[in-house]
């Protein structure tokens, strides 16, 4: 399970570069500013939220802790930020809608049978989800070799060492057997068989026309997740997207993909104010959020950081992860010399040799 959570695709070059790219973005702080009241709240995907850090969709969160997706969604509500339920999550939109006050986004993997996806959209809407995101970087699954070697995720075959590891965690095993989480429950009204699961995987013939068709059924915020090319972002906007989630899936898909944060300035130029830009992959600290916002992101998204919290302590673990990240964000806003998210912009960027910025230095600093 740890390999499934932490690992990336193939040689994990994208995974490692995602982190390295953040350390190349440096911000020059202002001093002698009154920072006694720092406010992290902002607005994204049609909702006012407590901080520009959204919880991204993850498949099968029930593997990590028996409190599963509802535990995460309740924690998100306490921090007033978006919770995203994955198509291949182990909970239904109705379960999430019943327990969580968080603003909610439904993630779609559109299968060959498009009607299944449309039915899920209708259910999510009825359960109080206000935003939709379509993940488009997964026409096939990336080769996550470390996880597959350990038999993750199911139905891959587990080696003896995985069984021994499971036996070494009796409390986890007891809770897992008791809660019996099933991935993909939202797509079916019964526990799916292996064959049904395979048939409901993401379609390989997905095109921009699918975005248009979805837009005809959904009038709320619509984000396209996993766009890296600026040409694709422009097309996504022309076909009805209101947000781009600039993401390489946390380095879990295409191992030659650049770090999203490095592509952010180009993406901002390409879409302008026609769409919001949410960036993920590699955010581990509150200060990374400031880096992304200074480069032009509307908000950021995380996957693994909250999953580590979930695995370690269920809902309380996610809350603790969010508390740490929010605390870091507040502290670093004060250190940067700003009190509002709207005040964080390109003027703070250090135009070092790794950052391509065509503006003159006196346009960059306050
Ligand atoms: C265990 C795991 C499962 C994931 N499952 C999905 C998924 O089902 N759908 C999706 O769009 N993204 C999925 N993602 C990607 C996340 O939504 C997000 O893009 C990524 O984790 C961000 O990178 P970070 O982990 O470095 O924060 C998954 C990520 C992880 C770690």
PDB file of C-alpha atoms in Angstrom, residues 21 79 163 174 308 343:
ATOM      1  CA  UNK A  21      11.168  22.136  -9.570  1.00  0.00           C
ATOM      2  CA  UNK A  79     -10.675  23.531   6.798  1.00  0.00           C
ATOM      3  CA  UNK A 163       0.931 -11.041   2.583  1.00  0.00           C
ATOM      4  CA  UNK A 174      -9.037  -6.204  11.054  1.00  0.00           C
ATOM      5  CA  UNK A 308      -0.085  10.151   4.459  1.00  0.00           C
ATOM      6  CA  UNK A 343      -1.523  40.172  -2.845  1.00  0.00           C
TER       7      UNK A 343
END
